[in-house]
Structure formats: structure tokens, C-alpha cells
PDB file of C-alpha atoms (C1' of nucleotides) in Angstrom:
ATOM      1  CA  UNK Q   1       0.000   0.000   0.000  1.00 67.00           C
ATOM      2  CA  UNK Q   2       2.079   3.037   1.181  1.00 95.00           C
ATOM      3  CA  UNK Q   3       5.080   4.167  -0.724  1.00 96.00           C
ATOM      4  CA  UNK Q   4       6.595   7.600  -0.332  1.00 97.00           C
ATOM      5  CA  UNK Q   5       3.404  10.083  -0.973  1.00 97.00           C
ATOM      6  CA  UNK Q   6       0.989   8.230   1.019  1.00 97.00           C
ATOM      7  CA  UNK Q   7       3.508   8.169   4.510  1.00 97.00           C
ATOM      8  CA  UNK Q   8       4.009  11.456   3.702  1.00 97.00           C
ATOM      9  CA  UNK Q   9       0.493  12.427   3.772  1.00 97.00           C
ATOM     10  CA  UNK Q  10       0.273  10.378   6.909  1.00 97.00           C
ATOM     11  CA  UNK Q  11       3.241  11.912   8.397  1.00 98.00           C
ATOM     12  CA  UNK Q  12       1.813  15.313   7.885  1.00 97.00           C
ATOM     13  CA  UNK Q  13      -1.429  14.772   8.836  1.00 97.00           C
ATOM     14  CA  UNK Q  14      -0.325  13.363  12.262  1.00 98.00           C
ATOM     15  CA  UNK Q  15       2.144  16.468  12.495  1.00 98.00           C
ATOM     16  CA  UNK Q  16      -1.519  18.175  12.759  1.00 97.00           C
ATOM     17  CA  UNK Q  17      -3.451  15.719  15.397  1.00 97.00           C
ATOM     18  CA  UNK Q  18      -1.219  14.622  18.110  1.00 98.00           C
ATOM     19  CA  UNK Q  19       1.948  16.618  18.336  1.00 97.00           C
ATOM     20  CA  UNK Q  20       2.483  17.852  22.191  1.00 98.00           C
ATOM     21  CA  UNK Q  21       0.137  14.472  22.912  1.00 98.00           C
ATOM     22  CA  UNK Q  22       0.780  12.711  26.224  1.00 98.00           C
ATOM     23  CA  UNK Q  23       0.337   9.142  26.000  1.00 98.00           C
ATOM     24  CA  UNK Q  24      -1.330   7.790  29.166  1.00 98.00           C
ATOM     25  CA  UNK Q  25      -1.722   4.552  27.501  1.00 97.00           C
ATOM     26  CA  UNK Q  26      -0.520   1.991  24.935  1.00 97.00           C
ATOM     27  CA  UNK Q  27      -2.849  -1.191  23.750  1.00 97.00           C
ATOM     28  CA  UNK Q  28      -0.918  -4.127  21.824  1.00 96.00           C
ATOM     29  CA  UNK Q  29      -3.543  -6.398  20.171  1.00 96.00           C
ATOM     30  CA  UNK Q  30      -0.714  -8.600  18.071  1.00 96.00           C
ATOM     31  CA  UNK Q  31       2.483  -9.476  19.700  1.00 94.00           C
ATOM     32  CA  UNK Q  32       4.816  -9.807  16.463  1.00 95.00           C
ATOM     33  CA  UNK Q  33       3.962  -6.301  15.763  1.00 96.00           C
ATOM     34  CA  UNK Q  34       6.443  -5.135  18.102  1.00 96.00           C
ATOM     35  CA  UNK Q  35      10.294  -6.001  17.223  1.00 94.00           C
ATOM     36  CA  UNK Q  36      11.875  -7.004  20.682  1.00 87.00           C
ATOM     37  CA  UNK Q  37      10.032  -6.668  23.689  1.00 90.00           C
ATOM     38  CA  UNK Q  38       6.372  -6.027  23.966  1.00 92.00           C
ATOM     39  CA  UNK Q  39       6.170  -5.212  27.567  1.00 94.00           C
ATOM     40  CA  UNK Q  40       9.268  -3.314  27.331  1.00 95.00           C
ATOM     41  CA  UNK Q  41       7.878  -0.809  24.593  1.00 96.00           C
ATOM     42  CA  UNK Q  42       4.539  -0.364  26.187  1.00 96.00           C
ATOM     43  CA  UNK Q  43       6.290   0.455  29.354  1.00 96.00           C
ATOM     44  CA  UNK Q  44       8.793   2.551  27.652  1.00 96.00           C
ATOM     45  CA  UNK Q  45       6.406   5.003  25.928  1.00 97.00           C
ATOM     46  CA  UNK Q  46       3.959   5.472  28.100  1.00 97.00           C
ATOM     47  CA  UNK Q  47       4.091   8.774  29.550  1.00 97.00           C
ATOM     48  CA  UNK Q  48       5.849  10.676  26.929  1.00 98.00           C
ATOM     49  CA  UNK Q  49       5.464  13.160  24.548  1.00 98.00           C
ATOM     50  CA  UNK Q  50       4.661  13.569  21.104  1.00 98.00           C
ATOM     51  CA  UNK Q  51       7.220  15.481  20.013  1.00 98.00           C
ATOM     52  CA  UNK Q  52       7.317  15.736  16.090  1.00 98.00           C
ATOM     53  CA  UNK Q  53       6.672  13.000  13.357  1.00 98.00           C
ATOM     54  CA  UNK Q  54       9.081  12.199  10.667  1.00 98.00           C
ATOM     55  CA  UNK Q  55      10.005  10.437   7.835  1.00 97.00           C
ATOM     56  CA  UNK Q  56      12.759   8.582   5.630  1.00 97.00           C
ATOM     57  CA  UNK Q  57      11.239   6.855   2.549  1.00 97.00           C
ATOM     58  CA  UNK Q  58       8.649   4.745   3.545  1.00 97.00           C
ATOM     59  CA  UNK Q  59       9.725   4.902   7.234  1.00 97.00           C
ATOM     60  CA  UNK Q  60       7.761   6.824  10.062  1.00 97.00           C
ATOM     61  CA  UNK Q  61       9.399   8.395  12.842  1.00 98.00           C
ATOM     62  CA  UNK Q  62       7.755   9.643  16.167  1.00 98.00           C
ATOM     63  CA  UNK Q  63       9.828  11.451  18.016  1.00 98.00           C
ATOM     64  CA  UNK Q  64       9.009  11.342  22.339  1.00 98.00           C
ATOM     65  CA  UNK Q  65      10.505  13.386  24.733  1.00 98.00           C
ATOM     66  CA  UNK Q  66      13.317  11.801  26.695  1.00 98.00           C
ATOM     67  CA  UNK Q  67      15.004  10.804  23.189  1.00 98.00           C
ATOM     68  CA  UNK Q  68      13.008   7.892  22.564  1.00 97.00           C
ATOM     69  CA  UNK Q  69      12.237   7.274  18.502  1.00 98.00           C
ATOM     70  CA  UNK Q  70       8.842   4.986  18.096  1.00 98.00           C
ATOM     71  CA  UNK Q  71      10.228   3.739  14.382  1.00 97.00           C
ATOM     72  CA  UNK Q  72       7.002   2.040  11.940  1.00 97.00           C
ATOM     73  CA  UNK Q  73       6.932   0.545   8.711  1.00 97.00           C
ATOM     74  CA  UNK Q  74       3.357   0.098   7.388  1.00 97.00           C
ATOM     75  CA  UNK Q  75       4.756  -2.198   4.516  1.00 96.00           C
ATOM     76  CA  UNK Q  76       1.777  -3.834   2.357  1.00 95.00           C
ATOM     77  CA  UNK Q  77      -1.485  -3.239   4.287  1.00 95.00           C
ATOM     78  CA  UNK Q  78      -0.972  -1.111   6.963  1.00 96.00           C
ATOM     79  CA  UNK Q  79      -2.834   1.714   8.100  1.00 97.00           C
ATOM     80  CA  UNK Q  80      -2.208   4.558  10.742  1.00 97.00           C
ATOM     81  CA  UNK Q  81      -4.772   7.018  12.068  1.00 97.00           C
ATOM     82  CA  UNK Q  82      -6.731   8.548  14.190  1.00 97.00           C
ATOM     83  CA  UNK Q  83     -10.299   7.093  15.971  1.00 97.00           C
ATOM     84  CA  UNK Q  84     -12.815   8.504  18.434  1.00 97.00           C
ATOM     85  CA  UNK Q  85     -11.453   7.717  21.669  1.00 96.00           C
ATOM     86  CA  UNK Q  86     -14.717   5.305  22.411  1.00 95.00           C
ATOM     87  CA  UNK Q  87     -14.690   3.131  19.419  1.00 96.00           C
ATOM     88  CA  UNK Q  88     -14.420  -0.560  19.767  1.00 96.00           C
ATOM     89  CA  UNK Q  89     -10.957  -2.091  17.765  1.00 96.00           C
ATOM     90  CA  UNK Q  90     -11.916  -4.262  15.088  1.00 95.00           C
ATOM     91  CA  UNK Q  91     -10.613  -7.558  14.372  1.00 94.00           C
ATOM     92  CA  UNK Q  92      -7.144  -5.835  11.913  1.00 96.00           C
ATOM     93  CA  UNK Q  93      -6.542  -3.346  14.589  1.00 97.00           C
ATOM     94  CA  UNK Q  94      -3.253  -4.390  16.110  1.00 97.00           C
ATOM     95  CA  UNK Q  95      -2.117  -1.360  18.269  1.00 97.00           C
ATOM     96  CA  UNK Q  96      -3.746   1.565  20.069  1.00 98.00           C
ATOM     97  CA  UNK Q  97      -2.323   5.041  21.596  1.00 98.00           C
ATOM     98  CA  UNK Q  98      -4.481   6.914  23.819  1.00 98.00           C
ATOM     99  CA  UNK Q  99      -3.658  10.074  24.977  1.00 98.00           C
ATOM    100  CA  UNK Q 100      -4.198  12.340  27.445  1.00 98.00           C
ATOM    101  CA  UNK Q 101      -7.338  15.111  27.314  1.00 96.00           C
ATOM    102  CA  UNK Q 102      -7.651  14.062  23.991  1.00 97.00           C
ATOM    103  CA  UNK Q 103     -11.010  12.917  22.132  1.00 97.00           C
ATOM    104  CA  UNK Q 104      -9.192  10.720  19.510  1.00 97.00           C
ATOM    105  CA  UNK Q 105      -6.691   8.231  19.966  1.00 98.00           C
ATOM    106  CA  UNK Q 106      -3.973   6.562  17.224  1.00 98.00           C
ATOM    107  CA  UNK Q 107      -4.695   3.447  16.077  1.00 97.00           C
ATOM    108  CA  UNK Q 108      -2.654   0.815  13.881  1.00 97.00           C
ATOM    109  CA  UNK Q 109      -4.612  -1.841  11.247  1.00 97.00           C
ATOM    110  CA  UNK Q 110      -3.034  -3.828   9.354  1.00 96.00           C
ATOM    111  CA  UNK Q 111      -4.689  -6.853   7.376  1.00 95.00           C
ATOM    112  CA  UNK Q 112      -1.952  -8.758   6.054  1.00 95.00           C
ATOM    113  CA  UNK Q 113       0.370  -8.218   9.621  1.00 96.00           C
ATOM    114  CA  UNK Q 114       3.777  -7.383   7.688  1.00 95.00           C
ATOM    115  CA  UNK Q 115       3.978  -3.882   9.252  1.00 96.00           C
ATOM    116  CA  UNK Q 116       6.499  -3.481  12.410  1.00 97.00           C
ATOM    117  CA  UNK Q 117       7.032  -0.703  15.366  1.00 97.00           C
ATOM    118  CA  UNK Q 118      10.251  -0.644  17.190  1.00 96.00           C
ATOM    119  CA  UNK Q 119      11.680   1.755  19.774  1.00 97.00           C
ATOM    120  CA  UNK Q 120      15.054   3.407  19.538  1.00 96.00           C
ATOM    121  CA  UNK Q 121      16.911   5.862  21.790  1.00 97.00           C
ATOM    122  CA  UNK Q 122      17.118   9.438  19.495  1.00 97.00           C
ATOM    123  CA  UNK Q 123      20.886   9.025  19.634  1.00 97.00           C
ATOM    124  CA  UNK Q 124      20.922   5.577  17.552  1.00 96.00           C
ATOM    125  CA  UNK Q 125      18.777   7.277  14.750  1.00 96.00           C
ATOM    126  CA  UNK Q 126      21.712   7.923  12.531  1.00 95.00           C
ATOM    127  CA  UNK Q 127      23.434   4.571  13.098  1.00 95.00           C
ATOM    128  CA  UNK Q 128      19.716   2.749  12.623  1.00 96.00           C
ATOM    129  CA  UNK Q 129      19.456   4.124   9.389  1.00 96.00           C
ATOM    130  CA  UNK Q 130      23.018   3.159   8.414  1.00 94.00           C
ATOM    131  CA  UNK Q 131      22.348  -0.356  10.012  1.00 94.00           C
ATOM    132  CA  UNK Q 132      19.494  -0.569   7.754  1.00 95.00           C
ATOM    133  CA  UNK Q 133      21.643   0.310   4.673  1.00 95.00           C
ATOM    134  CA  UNK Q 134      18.871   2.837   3.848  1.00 96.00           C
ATOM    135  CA  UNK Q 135      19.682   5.094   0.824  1.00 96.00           C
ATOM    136  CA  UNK Q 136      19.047   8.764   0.653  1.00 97.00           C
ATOM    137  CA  UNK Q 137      15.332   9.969   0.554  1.00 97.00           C
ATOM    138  CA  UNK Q 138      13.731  10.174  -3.324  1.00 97.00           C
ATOM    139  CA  UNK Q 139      12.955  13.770  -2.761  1.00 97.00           C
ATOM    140  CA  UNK Q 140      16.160  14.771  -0.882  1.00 97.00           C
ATOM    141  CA  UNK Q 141      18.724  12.496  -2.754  1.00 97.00           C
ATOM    142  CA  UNK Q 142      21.439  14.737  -4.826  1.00 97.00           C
ATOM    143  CA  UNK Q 143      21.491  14.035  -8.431  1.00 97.00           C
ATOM    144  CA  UNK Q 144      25.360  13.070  -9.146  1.00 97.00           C
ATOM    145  CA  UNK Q 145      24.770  10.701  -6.053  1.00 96.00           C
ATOM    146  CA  UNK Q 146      21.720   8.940  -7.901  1.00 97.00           C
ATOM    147  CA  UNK Q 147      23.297   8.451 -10.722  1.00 97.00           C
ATOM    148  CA  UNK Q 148      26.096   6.887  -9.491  1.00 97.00           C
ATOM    149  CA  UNK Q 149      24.649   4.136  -7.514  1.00 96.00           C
ATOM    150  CA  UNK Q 150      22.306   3.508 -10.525  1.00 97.00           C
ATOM    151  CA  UNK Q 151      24.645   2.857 -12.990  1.00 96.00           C
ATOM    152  CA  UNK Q 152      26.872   0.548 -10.382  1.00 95.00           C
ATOM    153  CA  UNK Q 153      24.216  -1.699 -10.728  1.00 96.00           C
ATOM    154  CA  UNK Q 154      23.570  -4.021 -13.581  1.00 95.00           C
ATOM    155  CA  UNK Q 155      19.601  -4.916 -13.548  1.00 95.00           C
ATOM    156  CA  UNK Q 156      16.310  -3.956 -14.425  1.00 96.00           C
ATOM    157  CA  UNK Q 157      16.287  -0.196 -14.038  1.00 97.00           C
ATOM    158  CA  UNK Q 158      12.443  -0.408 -12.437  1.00 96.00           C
ATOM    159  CA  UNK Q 159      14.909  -3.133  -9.849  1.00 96.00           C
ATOM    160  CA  UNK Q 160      16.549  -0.404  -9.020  1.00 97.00           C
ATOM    161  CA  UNK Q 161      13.788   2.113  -8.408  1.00 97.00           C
ATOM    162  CA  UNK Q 162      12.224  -0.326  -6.284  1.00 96.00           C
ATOM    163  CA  UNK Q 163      16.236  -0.991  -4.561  1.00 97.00           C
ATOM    164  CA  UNK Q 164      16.065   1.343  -1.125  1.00 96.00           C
ATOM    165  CA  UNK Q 165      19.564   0.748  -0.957  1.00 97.00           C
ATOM    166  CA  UNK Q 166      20.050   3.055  -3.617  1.00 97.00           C
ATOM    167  CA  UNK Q 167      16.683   5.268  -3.316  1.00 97.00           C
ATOM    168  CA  UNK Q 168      14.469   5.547  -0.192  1.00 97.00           C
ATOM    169  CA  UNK Q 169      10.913   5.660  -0.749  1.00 97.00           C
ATOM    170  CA  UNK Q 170       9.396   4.142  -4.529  1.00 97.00           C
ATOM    171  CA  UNK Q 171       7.510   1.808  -4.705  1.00 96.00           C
ATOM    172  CA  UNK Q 172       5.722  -0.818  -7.400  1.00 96.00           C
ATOM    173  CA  UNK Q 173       3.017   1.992  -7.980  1.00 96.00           C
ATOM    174  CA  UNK Q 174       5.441   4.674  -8.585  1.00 97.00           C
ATOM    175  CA  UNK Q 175       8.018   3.397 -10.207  1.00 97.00           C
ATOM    176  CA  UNK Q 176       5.893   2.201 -13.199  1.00 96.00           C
ATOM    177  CA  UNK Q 177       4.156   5.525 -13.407  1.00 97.00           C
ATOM    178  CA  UNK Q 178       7.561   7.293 -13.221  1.00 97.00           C
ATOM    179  CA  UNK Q 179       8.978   4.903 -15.934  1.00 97.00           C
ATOM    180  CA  UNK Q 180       5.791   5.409 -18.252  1.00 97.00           C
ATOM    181  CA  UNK Q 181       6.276   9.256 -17.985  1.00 97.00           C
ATOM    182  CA  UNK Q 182       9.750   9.524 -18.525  1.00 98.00           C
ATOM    183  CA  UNK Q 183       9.260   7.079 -21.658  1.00 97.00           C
ATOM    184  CA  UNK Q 184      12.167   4.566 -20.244  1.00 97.00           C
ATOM    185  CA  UNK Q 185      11.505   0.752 -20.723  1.00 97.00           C
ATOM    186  CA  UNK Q 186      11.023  -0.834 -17.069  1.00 96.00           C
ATOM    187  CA  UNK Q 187      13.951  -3.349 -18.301  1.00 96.00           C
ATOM    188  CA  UNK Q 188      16.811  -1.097 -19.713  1.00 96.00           C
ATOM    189  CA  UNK Q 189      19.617  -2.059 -17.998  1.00 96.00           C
ATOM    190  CA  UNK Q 190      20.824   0.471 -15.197  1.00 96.00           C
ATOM    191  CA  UNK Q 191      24.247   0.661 -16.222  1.00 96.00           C
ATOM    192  CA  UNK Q 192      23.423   1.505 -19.576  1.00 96.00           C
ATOM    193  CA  UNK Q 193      21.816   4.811 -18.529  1.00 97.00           C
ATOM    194  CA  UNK Q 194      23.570   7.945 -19.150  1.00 97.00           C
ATOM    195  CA  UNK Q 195      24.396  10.757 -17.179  1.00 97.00           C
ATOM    196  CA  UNK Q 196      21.598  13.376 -19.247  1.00 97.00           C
ATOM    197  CA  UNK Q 197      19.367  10.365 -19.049  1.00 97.00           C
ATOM    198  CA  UNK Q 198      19.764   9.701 -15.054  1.00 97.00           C
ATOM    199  CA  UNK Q 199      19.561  13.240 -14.237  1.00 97.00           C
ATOM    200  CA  UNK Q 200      16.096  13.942 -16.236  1.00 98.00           C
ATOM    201  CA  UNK Q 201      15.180  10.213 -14.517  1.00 98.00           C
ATOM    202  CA  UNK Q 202      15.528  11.524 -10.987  1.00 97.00           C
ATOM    203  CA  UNK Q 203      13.765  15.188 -11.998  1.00 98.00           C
ATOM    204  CA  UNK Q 204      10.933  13.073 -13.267  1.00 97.00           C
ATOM    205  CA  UNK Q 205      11.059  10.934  -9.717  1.00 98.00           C
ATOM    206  CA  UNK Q 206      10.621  13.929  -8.031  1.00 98.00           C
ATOM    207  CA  UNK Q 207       7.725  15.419 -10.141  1.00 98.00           C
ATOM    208  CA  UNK Q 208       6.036  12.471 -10.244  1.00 97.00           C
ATOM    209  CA  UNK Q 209       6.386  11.688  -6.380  1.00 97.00           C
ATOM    210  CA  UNK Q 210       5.371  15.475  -5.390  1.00 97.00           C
ATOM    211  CA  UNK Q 211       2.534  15.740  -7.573  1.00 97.00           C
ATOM    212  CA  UNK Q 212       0.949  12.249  -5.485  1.00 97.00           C
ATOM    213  CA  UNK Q 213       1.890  14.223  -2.178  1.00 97.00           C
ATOM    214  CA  UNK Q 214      -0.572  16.940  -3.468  1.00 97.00           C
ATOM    215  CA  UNK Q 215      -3.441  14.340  -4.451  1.00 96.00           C
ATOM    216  CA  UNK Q 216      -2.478  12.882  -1.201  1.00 96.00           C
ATOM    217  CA  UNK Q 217      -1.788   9.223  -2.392  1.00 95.00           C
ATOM    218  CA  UNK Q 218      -3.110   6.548  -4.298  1.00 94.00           C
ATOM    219  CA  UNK Q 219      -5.791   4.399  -3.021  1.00 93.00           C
ATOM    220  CA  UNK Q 220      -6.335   0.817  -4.320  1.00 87.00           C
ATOM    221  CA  UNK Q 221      -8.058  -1.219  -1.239  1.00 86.00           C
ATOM    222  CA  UNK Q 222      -6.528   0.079   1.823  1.00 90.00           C
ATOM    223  CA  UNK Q 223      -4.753   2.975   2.222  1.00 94.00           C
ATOM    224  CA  UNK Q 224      -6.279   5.885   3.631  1.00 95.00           C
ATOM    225  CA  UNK Q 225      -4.260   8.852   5.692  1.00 96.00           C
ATOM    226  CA  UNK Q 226      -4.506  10.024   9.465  1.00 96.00           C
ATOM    227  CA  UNK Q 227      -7.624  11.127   8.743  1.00 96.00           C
ATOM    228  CA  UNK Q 228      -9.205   7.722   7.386  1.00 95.00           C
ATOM    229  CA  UNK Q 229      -9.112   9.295   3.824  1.00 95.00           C
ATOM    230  CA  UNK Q 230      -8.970   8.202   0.432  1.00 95.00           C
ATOM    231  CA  UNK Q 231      -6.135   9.657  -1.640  1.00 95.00           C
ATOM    232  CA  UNK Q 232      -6.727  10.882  -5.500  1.00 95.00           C
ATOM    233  CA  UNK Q 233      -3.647   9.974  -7.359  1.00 94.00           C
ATOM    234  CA  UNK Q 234      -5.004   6.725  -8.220  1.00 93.00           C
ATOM    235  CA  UNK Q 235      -7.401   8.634 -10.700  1.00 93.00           C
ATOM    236  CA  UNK Q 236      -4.728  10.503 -12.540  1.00 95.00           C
ATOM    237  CA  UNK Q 237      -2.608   6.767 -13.075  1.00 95.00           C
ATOM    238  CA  UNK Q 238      -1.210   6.302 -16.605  1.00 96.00           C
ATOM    239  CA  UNK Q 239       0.249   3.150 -16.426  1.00 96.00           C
ATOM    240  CA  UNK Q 240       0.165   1.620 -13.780  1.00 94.00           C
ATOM    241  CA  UNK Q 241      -3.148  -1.097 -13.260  1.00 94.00           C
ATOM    242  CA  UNK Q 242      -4.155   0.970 -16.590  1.00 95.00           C
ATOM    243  CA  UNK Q 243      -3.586  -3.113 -19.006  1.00 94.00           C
ATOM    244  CA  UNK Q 244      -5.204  -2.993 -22.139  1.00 93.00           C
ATOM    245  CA  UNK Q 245      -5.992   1.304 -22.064  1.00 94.00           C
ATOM    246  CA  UNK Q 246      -4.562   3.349 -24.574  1.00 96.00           C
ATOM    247  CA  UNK Q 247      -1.239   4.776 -23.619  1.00 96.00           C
ATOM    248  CA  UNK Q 248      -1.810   8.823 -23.555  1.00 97.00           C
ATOM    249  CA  UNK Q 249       0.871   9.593 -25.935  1.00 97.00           C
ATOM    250  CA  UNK Q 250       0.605   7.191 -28.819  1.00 97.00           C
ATOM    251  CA  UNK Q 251      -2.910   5.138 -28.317  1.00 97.00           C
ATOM    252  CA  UNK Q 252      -0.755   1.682 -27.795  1.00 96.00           C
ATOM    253  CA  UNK Q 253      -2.365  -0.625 -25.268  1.00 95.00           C
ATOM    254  CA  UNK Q 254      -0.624  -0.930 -21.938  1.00 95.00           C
ATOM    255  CA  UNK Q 255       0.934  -4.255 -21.501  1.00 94.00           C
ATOM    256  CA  UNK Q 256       1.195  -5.987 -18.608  1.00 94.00           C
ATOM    257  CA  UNK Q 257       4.693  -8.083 -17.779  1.00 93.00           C
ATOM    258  CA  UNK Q 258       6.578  -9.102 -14.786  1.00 93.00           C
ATOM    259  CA  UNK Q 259       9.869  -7.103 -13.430  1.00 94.00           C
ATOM    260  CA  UNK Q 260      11.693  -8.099 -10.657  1.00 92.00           C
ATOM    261  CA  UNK Q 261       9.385 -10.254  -9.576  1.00 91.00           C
ATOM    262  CA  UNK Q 262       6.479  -7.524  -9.949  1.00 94.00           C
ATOM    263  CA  UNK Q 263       3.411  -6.906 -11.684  1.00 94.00           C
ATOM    264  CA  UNK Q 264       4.514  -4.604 -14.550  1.00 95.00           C
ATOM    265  CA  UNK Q 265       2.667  -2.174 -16.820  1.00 95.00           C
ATOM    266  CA  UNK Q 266       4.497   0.340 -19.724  1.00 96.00           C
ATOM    267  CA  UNK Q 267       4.094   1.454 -23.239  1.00 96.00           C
ATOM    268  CA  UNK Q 268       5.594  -1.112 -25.707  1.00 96.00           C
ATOM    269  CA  UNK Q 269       5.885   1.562 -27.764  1.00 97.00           C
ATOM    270  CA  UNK Q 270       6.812   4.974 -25.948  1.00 97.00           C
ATOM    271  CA  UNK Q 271       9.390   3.127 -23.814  1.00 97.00           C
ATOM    272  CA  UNK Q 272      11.510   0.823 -25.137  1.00 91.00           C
TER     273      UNK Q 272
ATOM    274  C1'  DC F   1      30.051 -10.282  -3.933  1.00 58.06           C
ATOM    275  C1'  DT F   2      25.673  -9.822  -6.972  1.00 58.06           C
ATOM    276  C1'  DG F   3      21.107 -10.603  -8.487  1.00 58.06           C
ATOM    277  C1'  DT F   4      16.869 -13.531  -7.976  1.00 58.06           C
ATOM    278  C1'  DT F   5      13.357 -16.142  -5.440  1.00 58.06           C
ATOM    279  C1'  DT F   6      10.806 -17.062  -1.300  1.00 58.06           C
ATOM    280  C1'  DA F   7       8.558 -16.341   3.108  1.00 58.06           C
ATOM    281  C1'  DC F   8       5.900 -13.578   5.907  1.00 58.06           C
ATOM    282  C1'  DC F   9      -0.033 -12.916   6.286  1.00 58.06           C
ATOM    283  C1'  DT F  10      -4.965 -12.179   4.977  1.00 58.06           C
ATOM    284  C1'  DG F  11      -8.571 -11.358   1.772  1.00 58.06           C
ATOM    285  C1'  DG F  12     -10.609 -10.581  -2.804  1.00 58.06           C
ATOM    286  C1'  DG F  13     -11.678 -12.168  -7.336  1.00 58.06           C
ATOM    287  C1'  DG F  14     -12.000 -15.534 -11.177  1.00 58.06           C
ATOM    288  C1'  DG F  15     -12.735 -20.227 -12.876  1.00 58.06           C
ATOM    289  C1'  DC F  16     -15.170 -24.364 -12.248  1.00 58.06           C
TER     290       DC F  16
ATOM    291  C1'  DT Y   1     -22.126 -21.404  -2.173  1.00 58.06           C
ATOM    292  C1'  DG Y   2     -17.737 -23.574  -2.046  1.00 58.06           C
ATOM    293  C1'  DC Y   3     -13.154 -24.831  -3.268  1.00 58.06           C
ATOM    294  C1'  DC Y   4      -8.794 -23.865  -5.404  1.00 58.06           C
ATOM    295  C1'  DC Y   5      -5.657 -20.909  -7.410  1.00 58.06           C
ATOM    296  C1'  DC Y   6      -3.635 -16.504  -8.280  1.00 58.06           C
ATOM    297  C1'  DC Y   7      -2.912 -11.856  -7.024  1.00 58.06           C
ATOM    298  C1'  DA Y   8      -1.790  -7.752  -3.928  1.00 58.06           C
ATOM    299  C1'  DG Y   9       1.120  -1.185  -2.557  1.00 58.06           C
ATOM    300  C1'  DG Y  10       7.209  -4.276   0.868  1.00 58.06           C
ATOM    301  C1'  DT Y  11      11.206  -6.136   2.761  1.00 58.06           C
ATOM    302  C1'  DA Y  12      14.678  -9.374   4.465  1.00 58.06           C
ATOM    303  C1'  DA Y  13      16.317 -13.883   4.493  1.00 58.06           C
ATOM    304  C1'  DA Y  14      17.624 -17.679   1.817  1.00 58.06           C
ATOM    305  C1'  DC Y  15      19.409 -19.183  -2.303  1.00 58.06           C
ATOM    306  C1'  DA Y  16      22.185 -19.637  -6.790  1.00 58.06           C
TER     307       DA Y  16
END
DNA sequence: CTGTTTACCTGGGGGC
DNA sequence: TGCCCCCAGGTAAACA
């Protein structure tokens, strides 16, 4: 579900609801959610501060006072916002935050269960993110830096999109919409790219990811933003779930393939 | 080392 | 209705 528009929107959203919240209490509904100890985390939040909310690709950051980092990855299915305080959890809602003098509290769904939360002092957030092997942010990341680790690598260039060793924050949804638009075939290989080519490649990344931010996301089944909303983006698609539609530029049907293991859609014709 | 496949989960949709 | 199979926005571990 959420690639680098839709946590954004989340991220931002939250940044509206619960910053300077006090959490007075923490409910865990599904054990494995939590990496390391369950108990530990409940026990180690509670009582803090909201301080700000972040993000790093697909990543979410919540930053508590007494340097504490709660770190989440939503990965497929999952979903992060904000309830009426008295509503009952349903049977996909795996964690809770309730706060103090506050009408709604946080809550975490998550159908397929991939998601994770994990707790981190503020101090290890540099060396987490090196740990991780995360690559610079698709919005942030400078463009000599791109193309370097792109053409270091010899694969699929939609592989390397997807790669968040080499950019933070694409995913299957973006990276075929990106591809479409810039007319580049989702299996040129990535060391065959030139310099003009990777520069215009990671101005187009950019475009494309900003202009979802502004339609706040795409929205196939489950993702919806702190708010429980819809996003928009998934109206203006051009490629991507688009199979047998004529491509806007030349009328060709969109073909579906598979690419690194993915469900695929381009332009035989415009990108090739 | 590099690149590719599989496992993790649940639910929806199509074919029969 | 029901069963079986395939598919799904992501990532890391296992494999070749």
C-alpha cells in the first residue's frame, strides 16, 4: 500500500493531530507487531510526549521526549490514524495510543500483519538508518549521487527504483508511473543509462512523487491517511493497473509483464 | 560479492 | 455457495 506520498500524507497529517500528545496509555492487540520486547515498549512510551513526526522513505518516525524514537513501517497493508477515543478495535486493529485530554486516539490496522514498530533511543537514529543500509530519501537524494549508484548496478532499471539501498521511498506503484512518464523501458539495464538520461530520470522521480503528495496518495483497497481518507492519485494513473488502455501519448495498449518479480505495466511503444 | 526467489499474512476475485 | 488458485502497494532472508 504506502510508498513515499501516502507516509508522507500520513506523516503530515499526524504532524496536525497529536503533536504535544501525552500518551497515558498503549494497547498491543498482536504481539509480532512489536520487534523485541512487547512489555518493554509499552512500558517505555507510556508517559511521553509527542514530540514531532518524521520520515525517511517509507519509514515513520515519532519522536518522544526523553530521546526515545517509536520507528514504523506500514509495509503492504498497513494503516495509521486517528479514531474517536470510544470506538471498539476491530478484528485488523493491532495497536492503540491513547492520549491524554484528547477525544481521539492513534490506532494501527493492518490486514496482512507485515507492518512493524520498534523503539530506539534518538541518539541511535543515525546509526539505525546506516544499520538498515537505507539510501538517501527520493525527494532529498542529490542528483550526481543517484546516478552513481544507478549505474553501479547491472539490472532492471524499475529493480533499481524499487532498490532502497540506492533510493528511499518508490515503490511498485510509482516506479511504473515514473517509468511510463519519462518514456524509459522498465527493463533497460541500469548501467546503460547515461548521465543526461539519469539526471532527467531523478527530476521526473521527483515530479512524479510530489505531484501524489498533493493528491495525497493513491488508493487501491486500503490505504487511507490520518484522517481515514482516500487519496486521488489513483485517478490521474497512466500506467500503472491501466492493461489494455490506450497509452496517452501514442494510443498503444498498456501491456502488462513481470519485473523483478512484480506486476509490470508500460508502453511497448513509448518506452523501449 | 551480486542478483533472484521465497517467506511472511490475509482477503478478494475468477474459474469451475 | 464452495473450493482452489492466483494476485496484492514491501522487505529481508535464503538461495544460486
Amino acid at each position: 500500500m504506502p510508498e513515499l506520498p501516502e507516509v508522507e500524507t500520513i506523516v503530515r497529517g499526524l504532524n496536525k493531530q497529536v503533536i504535544n500528545c501525552f500518551i497515558t496509555e498503549v494497547k498491543i492487540y498482536y504481539k509480532n507487531l512489536i520487534i523485541s520486547n512487547c512489555k518493554q515498549f509499552e512500558k517505555e512510551i507510556k508517559n511521553r510526549q509527542i514530540i514531532k513526526i518524521s520520515r525517511h522513505g517509507k519509514y515513520i518516525f515519532i519522536h518522544l521526549s526523553k530521546d526515545k524514537i517509536i520507528v514504523i513501517h506500514l509495509r503492504m497493508t498497513g494503516q495509521l490514524f486517528t479514531k474517536e477515543k470510544n470506538e471498539k478495535p476491530d478484528k485488523h486493529t493491532h495497536l492503540e495510543l491513547v492520549f491524554k485530554r484528547k477525544k481521539i486516539k492513534v490506532i494501527y490496522r493492518d490486514i496482512r500483519k507485515f507492518g512493524r514498530f520498534e523503539l530506539i533511543s534518538s541518539n541511535d537514529y543515525d546509526q539505525y538508518l546506516f544499520n538498515k543500509n537505507l539510501a538517501s530519501d527520493a525527494l532529498v537524494i542529490k542528483p550526481n549521487d543517484f546516478y552513481q549508484k544507478v549505474v553501479k548496478k547491472k539490472k532492471a532499471i524499475k529493480a533499481v527504483l524499487l532498490d532502497q539501498h540506492i533510493i528511499a521511498g518508490i515503490g511498485n506503484i510509482y516506479a511504473d508511473e515514473i517509468l511510463f512518464r519519462e518514456k524509459i523501458s522498465p527493463v533497460f539495464l541500469s548501467s546503460d543509462l547515461t548521465k543526461i538520461q539519469g539526471y532527467s530520470l531523478l527530476k521526473r522521480i521527483k515530479k512524479v512523487l510530489n505531484n501524489a503528495i498533493l493528491k495525497k496518495g493513491t488508493t487501491f483497497s486500503d490505504y487511507v491517511n490520518s484522517y481515514g481518507e482516500k487519496g486521488q492519485f489513483q485517478l490521474v494513473l497512466q500506467a500503472y493497473k491501466q492493461e489494455g488502455k490506450p497509452c496517452v501519448f501514442c494510443k498503444t495498449p498498456i501491456v502488462r509483464s513481470k519485473v523483478a518479480g512484480r506486476s509490470t505495466f508500460f508502453c511497448p511503444e513509448c518506452q523501449k
